Tab-separated table of C-alpha atoms in Angstrom:
chain	number	residue	atom	x	y	z
A	1203	MET	CA	55.321	78.123	105.705
A	1204	LEU	CA	58.247	78.013	103.288
A	1205	LEU	CA	56.051	79.008	100.352
A	1206	ASP	CA	54.551	81.849	102.392
A	1207	PHE	CA	58.073	83.047	103.182
A	1208	LEU	CA	59.150	82.870	99.533
A	1209	TYR	CA	55.993	84.649	98.378
A	1210	ASN	CA	56.491	87.505	100.850
A	1211	LEU	CA	60.188	87.685	100.020
A	1212	SER	CA	59.348	88.069	96.330
A	1213	ILE	CA	57.080	91.020	97.160
A	1214	TYR	CA	59.834	92.767	99.130
A	1215	ILE	CA	62.353	92.143	96.347
A	1216	TYR	CA	59.922	93.473	93.735
A	1217	VAL	CA	59.382	96.674	95.711
A	1218	GLY	CA	63.125	97.083	96.220
A	1219	LEU	CA	63.810	96.757	92.509
A	1220	LEU	CA	61.133	99.331	91.653
A	1221	LYS	CA	62.658	101.781	94.090
A	1222	LEU	CA	66.058	101.263	92.489
A	1223	ILE	CA	64.846	101.990	88.953
A	1224	ALA	CA	62.340	104.710	89.914
A	1225	PRO	CA	64.795	107.591	89.266
A	1226	PHE	CA	65.240	106.337	85.706
A	1227	ASN	CA	61.748	105.052	84.832
A	1228	LYS	CA	58.607	107.206	84.800
A	1229	LYS	CA	56.137	104.399	85.543
A	1230	ALA	CA	58.256	103.002	88.352
A	1231	LYS	CA	58.557	106.498	89.813
A	1232	LEU	CA	54.783	106.959	89.774
A	1233	TRP	CA	54.312	103.496	91.303
A	1234	VAL	CA	56.682	104.276	94.187
A	1235	GLU	CA	55.700	107.903	94.804
A	1236	GLY	CA	52.011	107.080	94.613
A	1237	ARG	CA	52.401	104.854	97.663
A	1238	ASN	CA	54.301	107.401	99.757
A	1239	ASN	CA	52.313	108.360	102.877
A	1240	LEU	CA	49.475	106.206	101.598
A	1241	PHE	CA	48.459	104.875	105.002
A	1242	ASN	CA	48.260	108.396	106.418
A	1243	LYS	CA	45.815	109.289	103.674
A	1244	LEU	CA	43.835	106.093	104.252
A	1245	LYS	CA	43.533	106.873	107.965
A	1246	SER	CA	42.576	110.485	107.371
A	1247	ASP	CA	39.872	109.554	104.868
A	1248	ALA	CA	38.554	106.806	107.143
A	1249	GLU	CA	38.287	109.207	110.085
A	1250	ARG	CA	36.351	111.742	108.009
A	1251	ARG	CA	34.092	108.993	106.676
A	1252	GLN	CA	33.300	107.789	110.189
A	1253	LEU	CA	32.601	111.326	111.382
A	1254	ARG	CA	30.057	111.781	108.596
A	1255	SER	CA	28.348	108.450	109.154
A	1256	ARG	CA	29.462	105.739	111.529
A	1257	SER	CA	26.953	103.360	109.935
A	1258	ALA	CA	28.178	103.813	106.352
A	1259	LYS	CA	29.115	100.547	104.689
A	1260	VAL	CA	32.110	100.156	102.362
A	1261	ALA	CA	32.523	98.203	99.126
A	1262	TRP	CA	36.117	97.769	97.969
A	1263	PHE	CA	36.852	97.229	94.273
A	1264	HIS	CA	40.393	96.417	93.146
A	1265	CYS	CA	41.658	96.582	89.565
A	1266	ALA	CA	45.207	95.968	88.408
A	1267	SER	CA	45.215	98.591	85.681
A	1268	LEU	CA	43.095	100.558	83.235
A	1269	GLY	CA	41.913	97.528	81.255
A	1270	GLU	CA	40.642	95.783	84.362
A	1271	PHE	CA	38.979	99.011	85.474
A	1272	GLU	CA	37.024	99.147	82.215
A	1273	GLN	CA	35.842	95.612	82.968
A	1274	GLY	CA	34.985	96.522	86.527
A	1275	ARG	CA	33.306	99.825	85.760
A	1276	PRO	CA	29.864	98.457	84.781
A	1277	VAL	CA	29.735	96.478	88.038
A	1278	ILE	CA	30.902	99.439	90.125
A	1279	GLU	CA	28.169	101.601	88.628
A	1280	ALA	CA	25.516	98.903	88.952
A	1281	PHE	CA	26.532	98.340	92.578
A	1282	ARG	CA	26.322	102.056	93.350
A	1283	LYS	CA	22.863	102.258	91.812
A	1284	GLN	CA	21.587	99.198	93.682
A	1285	TYR	CA	23.325	99.917	96.999
A	1286	PRO	CA	23.574	103.726	97.329
A	1287	GLU	CA	24.195	103.441	101.078
A	1288	TYR	CA	27.697	102.017	100.433
A	1289	LYS	CA	30.817	104.104	100.055
A	1290	ILE	CA	32.990	102.784	97.236
A	1291	VAL	CA	36.758	102.432	97.617
A	1292	LEU	CA	38.635	101.788	94.373
A	1293	THR	CA	42.278	100.699	94.252
A	1294	PHE	CA	44.773	100.205	91.441
A	1295	PHE	CA	48.042	98.323	91.301
A	1296	SER	CA	49.425	100.117	88.243
A	1297	PRO	CA	49.999	103.804	87.464
A	1298	SER	CA	48.394	103.300	84.060
A	1299	GLY	CA	45.105	102.746	85.870
A	1300	TYR	CA	45.406	105.098	88.823
A	1301	GLU	CA	46.831	108.120	87.015
A	1302	ILE	CA	44.118	108.063	84.358
A	1303	ARG	CA	41.156	107.248	86.623
A	1304	LYS	CA	42.127	108.884	89.922
A	1305	ASN	CA	39.288	111.388	89.447
A	1306	TYR	CA	36.648	108.821	88.470
A	1307	SER	CA	33.366	110.092	89.922
A	1308	GLY	CA	31.886	106.618	90.381
A	1309	ALA	CA	34.055	105.938	93.448
A	1310	ASP	CA	34.227	107.854	96.718
A	1311	TYR	CA	37.882	107.068	97.425
A	1312	ILE	CA	40.621	106.078	94.966
A	1313	TYR	CA	44.086	104.849	95.942
A	1314	TYR	CA	47.064	102.830	94.869
A	1315	LEU	CA	46.915	99.383	96.446
A	1316	PRO	CA	49.590	98.988	99.136
A	1317	THR	CA	51.924	96.130	98.270
A	1318	ASP	CA	50.769	92.692	99.344
A	1319	THR	CA	52.815	92.216	102.477
A	1320	PRO	CA	51.221	90.714	105.612
A	1321	GLU	CA	51.576	94.027	107.461
A	1322	ASN	CA	50.080	96.123	104.655
A	1323	ALA	CA	47.163	93.758	104.122
A	1324	LYS	CA	46.327	93.730	107.827
A	1325	ASP	CA	46.521	97.524	108.155
A	1326	PHE	CA	44.640	98.231	104.917
A	1327	VAL	CA	41.719	95.944	105.755
A	1328	LYS	CA	41.554	97.307	109.299
A	1329	ILE	CA	41.506	100.944	108.164
A	1330	VAL	CA	39.225	100.638	105.143
A	1331	ASP	CA	37.013	98.116	106.946
A	1332	PRO	CA	35.164	96.879	103.829
A	1333	ASP	CA	31.878	95.029	104.092
A	1334	ILE	CA	32.473	93.359	100.737
A	1335	ALA	CA	35.486	93.169	98.393
A	1336	PHE	CA	35.751	92.666	94.634
A	1337	PHE	CA	38.817	91.635	92.624
A	1338	VAL	CA	38.666	92.056	88.844
A	1339	LYS	CA	39.986	89.439	86.405
A	1340	TYR	CA	43.567	88.374	87.301
A	1341	GLU	CA	43.998	89.758	90.813
A	1342	PHE	CA	44.921	87.068	93.372
A	1343	TRP	CA	46.831	88.696	96.237
A	1344	LYS	CA	47.615	86.129	98.905
A	1345	ASN	CA	47.901	88.315	102.007
A	1346	TYR	CA	44.872	90.437	101.192
A	1347	LEU	CA	42.739	87.350	100.604
A	1348	THR	CA	43.978	85.786	103.837
A	1349	GLN	CA	43.189	88.916	105.827
A	1350	LEU	CA	39.739	89.351	104.278
A	1351	ASN	CA	38.890	85.758	105.083
A	1352	LYS	CA	40.199	86.133	108.639
A	1353	CYS	CA	37.862	89.117	109.086
A	1354	LYS	CA	34.965	87.185	107.490
A	1355	ILE	CA	34.583	89.769	104.712
A	1356	PRO	CA	33.009	88.283	101.557
A	1357	VAL	CA	35.246	88.394	98.490
A	1358	ILE	CA	34.079	88.114	94.884
A	1359	SER	CA	36.199	87.743	91.755
A	1360	PHE	CA	34.529	88.649	88.474
A	1361	SER	CA	35.443	88.774	84.786
A	1362	ALA	CA	37.987	86.104	85.691
A	1363	ILE	CA	39.466	83.965	82.955
A	1364	PHE	CA	41.591	80.836	83.297
A	1365	ARG	CA	43.794	78.844	80.933
A	1366	PRO	CA	45.281	75.338	81.280
A	1367	ASN	CA	48.857	76.639	81.325
A	1368	GLN	CA	48.297	78.766	84.444
A	1369	ILE	CA	49.980	77.663	87.650
A	1370	PHE	CA	46.649	76.897	89.353
A	1371	PHE	CA	46.316	73.804	87.182
A	1372	LYS	CA	49.874	72.446	87.494
A	1373	PHE	CA	50.705	69.611	89.881
A	1374	TYR	CA	52.981	72.013	91.789
A	1375	GLY	CA	50.389	74.812	91.980
A	1376	GLY	CA	48.816	73.962	95.327
A	1377	PHE	CA	49.849	77.244	96.955
A	1378	TYR	CA	47.982	79.213	94.295
A	1379	ARG	CA	45.010	76.848	94.175
A	1380	ASP	CA	44.496	77.615	97.853
A	1381	LEU	CA	44.039	81.293	96.942
A	1382	LEU	CA	41.074	80.448	94.740
A	1383	HIS	CA	39.367	78.681	97.633
A	1384	GLN	CA	39.400	81.948	99.584
A	1385	PHE	CA	36.893	83.616	97.256
A	1386	ASN	CA	33.238	83.405	98.221
A	1387	HIS	CA	32.404	83.334	94.537
A	1388	ILE	CA	34.275	83.474	91.223
A	1389	LEU	CA	32.435	84.663	88.117
A	1390	VAL	CA	34.205	83.655	84.922
A	1391	GLN	CA	34.112	84.848	81.334
A	1392	ASN	CA	33.786	81.554	79.487
A	1393	GLU	CA	32.826	77.894	79.773
A	1394	SER	CA	36.402	76.620	79.557
A	1395	SER	CA	37.350	78.676	82.641
A	1396	LEU	CA	34.426	77.175	84.526
A	1397	GLU	CA	35.481	73.650	83.587
A	1398	LEU	CA	39.070	74.315	84.660
A	1399	LEU	CA	37.898	75.491	88.076
A	1400	LYS	CA	35.720	72.423	88.467
A	1401	SER	CA	38.726	70.243	87.684
A	1402	ILE	CA	40.452	71.534	90.831
A	1403	ASP	CA	37.304	71.333	92.979
A	1404	ILE	CA	36.329	75.007	92.852
A	1405	ASP	CA	32.550	74.730	92.982
A	1406	ASN	CA	31.602	78.275	93.974
A	1407	ALA	CA	31.975	79.522	90.387
A	1408	THR	CA	29.480	80.827	87.831
A	1409	LEU	CA	29.640	81.546	84.117
A	1410	ALA	CA	28.726	85.229	83.789
A	1411	GLY	CA	30.544	86.416	80.673
A	1412	ASP	CA	32.772	89.421	80.062
A	1413	THR	CA	31.667	92.786	81.475
A	1414	ARG	CA	33.618	94.585	78.752
A	1415	PHE	CA	30.687	93.931	76.432
A	1416	ASP	CA	28.435	95.801	78.835
A	1417	ARG	CA	30.974	98.602	79.026
A	1418	VAL	CA	31.296	99.074	75.278
A	1419	LYS	CA	27.508	98.987	74.965
A	1420	GLN	CA	27.474	101.866	77.464
A	1421	ILE	CA	29.964	103.704	75.268
A	1422	VAL	CA	27.680	103.433	72.248
A	1423	ASP	CA	24.700	104.566	74.276
A	1424	ASN	CA	26.648	107.546	75.662
A	1425	LYS	CA	28.940	108.427	72.767
A	1426	LYS	CA	30.054	112.031	72.484
A	1427	ASP	CA	29.782	113.983	69.264
A	1428	ILE	CA	33.098	115.412	68.077
A	1429	PRO	CA	32.321	118.197	65.577
A	1430	VAL	CA	35.961	118.552	64.516
A	1431	VAL	CA	36.049	114.924	63.407
A	1432	ALA	CA	32.740	115.264	61.579
A	1433	GLN	CA	34.188	118.242	59.714
A	1434	PHE	CA	37.388	116.322	58.944
A	1435	LYS	CA	35.349	113.361	57.631
A	1436	ASP	CA	33.433	115.567	55.194
A	1437	GLY	CA	31.596	112.658	53.563
A	1438	HIS	CA	34.688	110.465	53.185
A	1439	GLN	CA	35.216	107.012	54.643
A	1440	ILE	CA	37.389	106.952	57.766
A	1441	PHE	CA	40.030	104.384	58.689
A	1442	ILE	CA	40.964	104.639	62.386
A	1443	ILE	CA	44.281	103.412	63.727
A	1444	GLY	CA	43.585	102.929	67.435
A	1445	SER	CA	46.202	102.482	70.185
A	1446	ALA	CA	49.029	102.739	67.670
A	1447	TRP	CA	52.627	101.779	68.428
A	1448	GLN	CA	55.711	102.276	66.263
A	1449	THR	CA	55.505	98.679	65.001
A	1450	ASP	CA	51.942	99.341	63.835
A	1451	MET	CA	52.846	102.597	62.113
A	1452	ASP	CA	55.693	100.831	60.294
A	1453	VAL	CA	52.901	98.977	58.475
A	1454	LEU	CA	50.305	101.761	58.293
A	1455	ILE	CA	52.428	104.700	57.123
A	1456	PRO	CA	53.407	103.009	53.823
A	1457	LEU	CA	49.725	102.093	53.307
A	1458	ILE	CA	48.572	105.674	53.885
A	1459	ASN	CA	51.218	106.999	51.495
A	1460	GLU	CA	50.310	104.481	48.787
A	1461	LEU	CA	46.507	104.693	48.881
A	1462	LYS	CA	44.869	107.359	46.746
A	1463	ASP	CA	41.232	106.301	47.073
A	1464	GLY	CA	39.735	109.140	49.122
A	1465	THR	CA	39.779	107.337	52.474
A	1466	LYS	CA	40.936	109.486	55.398
A	1467	PHE	CA	42.869	108.253	58.423
A	1468	ILE	CA	42.682	109.048	62.130
A	1469	VAL	CA	45.677	107.995	64.230
A	1470	ALA	CA	45.259	107.625	68.006
A	1471	PRO	CA	48.607	106.643	69.585
A	1472	HIS	CA	48.620	104.282	72.554
A	1473	GLU	CA	50.750	106.807	74.420
A	1474	ILE	CA	51.049	110.469	73.551
A	1475	HIS	CA	54.645	111.429	72.747
A	1476	ASP	CA	54.899	114.635	70.724
A	1477	ALA	CA	58.284	113.730	69.264
A	1478	GLU	CA	57.055	110.337	68.072
A	1479	ILE	CA	53.957	111.822	66.459
A	1480	GLU	CA	56.146	114.385	64.702
A	1481	ILE	CA	58.356	111.594	63.311
A	1482	TRP	CA	55.260	109.824	61.960
A	1483	ARG	CA	53.958	113.014	60.368
A	1484	ASN	CA	57.298	113.635	58.677
A	1485	GLN	CA	57.187	110.148	57.156
A	1486	LEU	CA	53.828	110.834	55.498
A	1487	THR	CA	53.577	112.164	51.963
A	1488	VAL	CA	49.990	113.361	52.510
A	1489	LYS	CA	48.653	116.284	54.561
A	1490	SER	CA	48.272	115.678	58.295
A	1491	VAL	CA	47.106	117.774	61.231
A	1492	LEU	CA	47.120	117.485	65.027
A	1493	PHE	CA	43.768	117.525	66.774
A	1494	SER	CA	45.105	120.251	69.071
A	1495	ASP	CA	45.802	122.450	66.029
A	1496	THR	CA	42.419	122.080	64.327
A	1497	ASP	CA	41.072	125.332	65.774
A	1498	GLU	CA	43.658	127.194	63.720
A	1499	VAL	CA	42.952	125.281	60.490
A	1500	LYS	CA	40.423	126.807	58.106
A	1501	ASP	CA	40.375	124.045	55.467
A	1502	LEU	CA	40.259	120.938	57.705
A	1503	GLU	CA	38.387	119.040	54.981
A	1504	SER	CA	41.497	119.096	52.787
A	1505	TYR	CA	43.627	117.064	55.235
A	1506	ASP	CA	44.102	113.313	54.850
A	1507	VAL	CA	45.326	112.299	58.328
A	1508	LEU	CA	44.217	113.517	61.752
A	1509	PHE	CA	46.499	112.746	64.707
A	1510	ILE	CA	44.824	112.589	68.110
A	1511	ASP	CA	47.212	114.118	70.651
A	1512	ASN	CA	45.060	113.683	73.760
A	1513	ILE	CA	43.800	110.855	75.967
A	1514	GLY	CA	40.198	109.695	76.380
A	1515	MET	CA	38.691	110.410	72.979
A	1516	LEU	CA	39.257	107.134	71.136
A	1517	SER	CA	36.079	105.335	72.189
A	1518	SER	CA	33.888	108.071	70.697
A	1519	LEU	CA	35.995	108.391	67.537
A	1520	TYR	CA	34.903	104.997	66.257
A	1521	GLN	CA	31.394	106.269	65.482
A	1522	TYR	CA	32.865	108.133	62.499
A	1523	ALA	CA	34.783	105.176	61.050
A	1524	GLU	CA	34.207	102.507	58.417
A	1525	TYR	CA	37.436	100.583	59.133
A	1526	ALA	CA	39.736	100.144	62.119
A	1527	PHE	CA	43.234	98.876	62.742
A	1528	ILE	CA	43.871	98.164	66.426
A	1529	GLY	CA	47.468	98.331	67.604
A	1530	GLY	CA	49.633	96.280	69.910
A	1531	SER	CA	49.506	92.917	68.174
A	1532	PHE	CA	52.855	93.333	66.448
A	1533	GLY	CA	54.279	93.698	69.955
A	1534	LYS	CA	53.297	92.584	73.458
A	1535	GLY	CA	49.588	92.166	72.856
A	1536	LEU	CA	46.479	93.395	71.075
A	1537	HIS	CA	44.625	96.343	72.570
A	1538	ASN	CA	40.858	96.663	72.988
A	1539	ILE	CA	39.012	95.759	69.780
A	1540	LEU	CA	35.529	95.745	71.309
A	1541	GLU	CA	35.095	99.519	71.196
A	1542	ALA	CA	35.571	99.439	67.445
A	1543	ALA	CA	33.482	96.289	67.076
A	1544	THR	CA	30.474	97.731	68.876
A	1545	PHE	CA	30.208	100.575	66.359
A	1546	GLY	CA	30.269	98.044	63.506
A	1547	MET	CA	33.271	97.977	61.156
A	1548	PRO	CA	35.827	95.489	59.820
A	1549	ILE	CA	38.806	95.307	62.182
A	1550	PHE	CA	42.453	94.662	61.302
A	1551	PHE	CA	45.376	93.943	63.610
A	1552	GLY	CA	48.842	92.380	63.582
A	1553	ASN	CA	49.060	88.607	63.347
A	1554	GLN	CA	51.618	88.075	66.133
A	1555	SER	CA	50.049	88.680	69.582
A	1556	TYR	CA	46.281	88.375	69.438
A	1557	GLN	CA	45.628	84.675	70.085
A	1558	LYS	CA	45.121	84.964	73.859
A	1559	PHE	CA	42.212	87.372	73.359
A	1560	GLN	CA	38.981	85.422	73.000
A	1561	GLU	CA	37.111	88.217	71.231
A	1562	ALA	CA	39.853	88.498	68.597
A	1563	ASN	CA	39.777	84.755	67.908
A	1564	ASP	CA	35.987	84.773	67.772
A	1565	LEU	CA	35.767	87.687	65.337
A	1566	VAL	CA	38.482	86.239	63.091
A	1567	GLN	CA	36.560	82.968	62.933
A	1568	LEU	CA	33.271	84.763	62.285
A	1569	GLY	CA	34.734	86.940	59.533
A	1570	GLY	CA	34.600	90.355	61.183
A	1571	ALA	CA	38.305	90.752	62.018
A	1572	PHE	CA	41.453	90.142	59.999
A	1573	PRO	CA	44.998	89.533	61.322
A	1574	VAL	CA	47.668	90.776	58.910
A	1575	GLU	CA	51.378	90.091	58.564
A	1576	ASN	CA	52.481	93.179	56.655
A	1577	MET	CA	51.404	96.191	54.617
A	1578	GLU	CA	50.792	94.187	51.439
A	1579	GLU	CA	48.384	91.807	53.163
A	1580	LEU	CA	46.573	94.677	54.888
A	1581	LYS	CA	46.271	96.533	51.576
A	1582	THR	CA	44.829	93.498	49.789
A	1583	LEU	CA	42.231	92.835	52.499
A	1584	TYR	CA	41.272	96.497	52.824
A	1585	GLN	CA	40.919	97.026	49.081
A	1586	GLY	CA	38.808	93.892	48.783
A	1587	LEU	CA	36.355	95.293	51.338
A	1588	LYS	CA	36.521	98.790	49.868
A	1589	ALA	CA	35.573	97.453	46.438
A	1590	ASN	CA	32.681	95.367	47.773
A	1591	GLU	CA	30.384	97.375	50.042
A	1592	LYS	CA	28.167	94.360	50.668
A	1593	LYS	CA	31.162	92.410	51.973
A	1594	ARG	CA	32.303	95.349	54.125
A	1595	THR	CA	28.820	95.779	55.576
A	1596	LYS	CA	28.607	92.075	56.392
A	1597	ALA	CA	31.916	92.195	58.312
A	1598	ALA	CA	30.723	95.319	60.131
A	1599	GLU	CA	27.446	93.643	61.152
A	1600	ILE	CA	29.325	90.576	62.385
A	1601	CYS	CA	31.315	92.802	64.745
A	1602	SER	CA	28.393	94.826	66.108
A	1603	ASN	CA	26.160	91.746	66.511
A	1604	TYR	CA	28.964	89.935	68.351
A	1605	VAL	CA	28.945	92.626	71.023
A	1606	LEU	CA	25.143	92.689	71.310
A	1607	ASP	CA	25.030	88.893	71.648
A	1608	ASN	CA	27.416	88.988	74.621
A	1609	VAL	CA	26.035	91.762	76.825
A	1610	GLY	CA	24.504	90.871	80.183
A	1611	ALA	CA	27.459	89.842	82.368
A	1612	THR	CA	26.893	92.714	84.802
A	1613	GLN	CA	23.357	91.593	85.554
A	1614	LYS	CA	24.529	88.034	86.282
A	1615	ILE	CA	27.263	89.324	88.561
A	1616	MET	CA	24.836	91.541	90.457
A	1617	GLU	CA	22.546	88.567	91.045
A	1618	VAL	CA	25.409	86.804	92.832
A	1619	VAL	CA	26.293	89.999	94.690
A	1620	GLU	CA	22.727	90.298	95.916
A	1621	SER	CA	22.854	86.790	97.392
A	1622	VAL	CA	26.148	87.557	99.159
A	1623	VAL	CA	25.047	90.965	100.475
A	1624	LYS	CA	21.821	89.507	101.874
A	1625	LYS	CA	23.821	86.962	103.856
């Protein structure tokens, strides 16, 4: 009881703090405002759904943010194809997921997740009335799981990953271990996660793999041609800087200025801030152009750097590239390298914050990816590959084959889903 009280208290405190900083923080403001009148909308949508079809079943998918959504997306789409009679409710915890995917056509209803208080969990489950619930990767909300179990609604966690230092595996982690027992099934990404669960007597677990591989395979199969980029490429090799932060550009801008070997660069910032992009452009000694200005440029082939000032294009950009640098690893953490890998190219990233990403460790060990400390190390590695096409091609094949060798998680997950749905 004490731990329940402390858990619930922490939720209330967290919400209170977000409300305090919301006037001064854009993400906090979106988080708070996105939940205003949420239950009224839930009730209204539920009433309309019941008027259309009182027998319609509901599948609820919850993702923390955009990254988890990309992992969940292949399963959402496979579920919809296999069970078209279900309405799909999709929820997000974070604005970075909801605001970008609030118009996703693969779900019938998309909301922010109400905070995990006992009252919210009870009301949400009662209103939405799901027949099955899915939590993607790291989502373990105590009150929602308790309420779903109380209502005998099957709950599946997929693309989950566990590490020995997580609280579930500490001697004092009993409260959180109990949460894992409330899932009907947990599908994990790797063998070590499966062994960790077995060590705490979680037997309803299966090794399925990472659905992100299925997602990036979908991206390759459905890539969009971008004529402007093809014109910009103009027969040159392309080096893409994907999900770039300031700390990444501190390394890349000197490299771009120093290289005179005909390679062109495409820069896709992690977040679009016009002022920041303008600062980067002013630091370059070569010609650069914004994607939004390319319609007005007659000699696009003469530019050396193309800045992408929109969201949603990056995954298709990689088809034009021979090299990629993926941002984030000089800061809080490496961004998605699998999109670049699936198109086949050597991948570079900072050497500080990539170790917790299994795919980064695997590709470094295999020889397809290269962590770098600074501009000089990046330049040496890049020029070595540039001068040896056979070596570059080998690294590229390592990356693309790595993705192909790991597809199939969605199918394994759907096999478990089928057994649960039939029950």
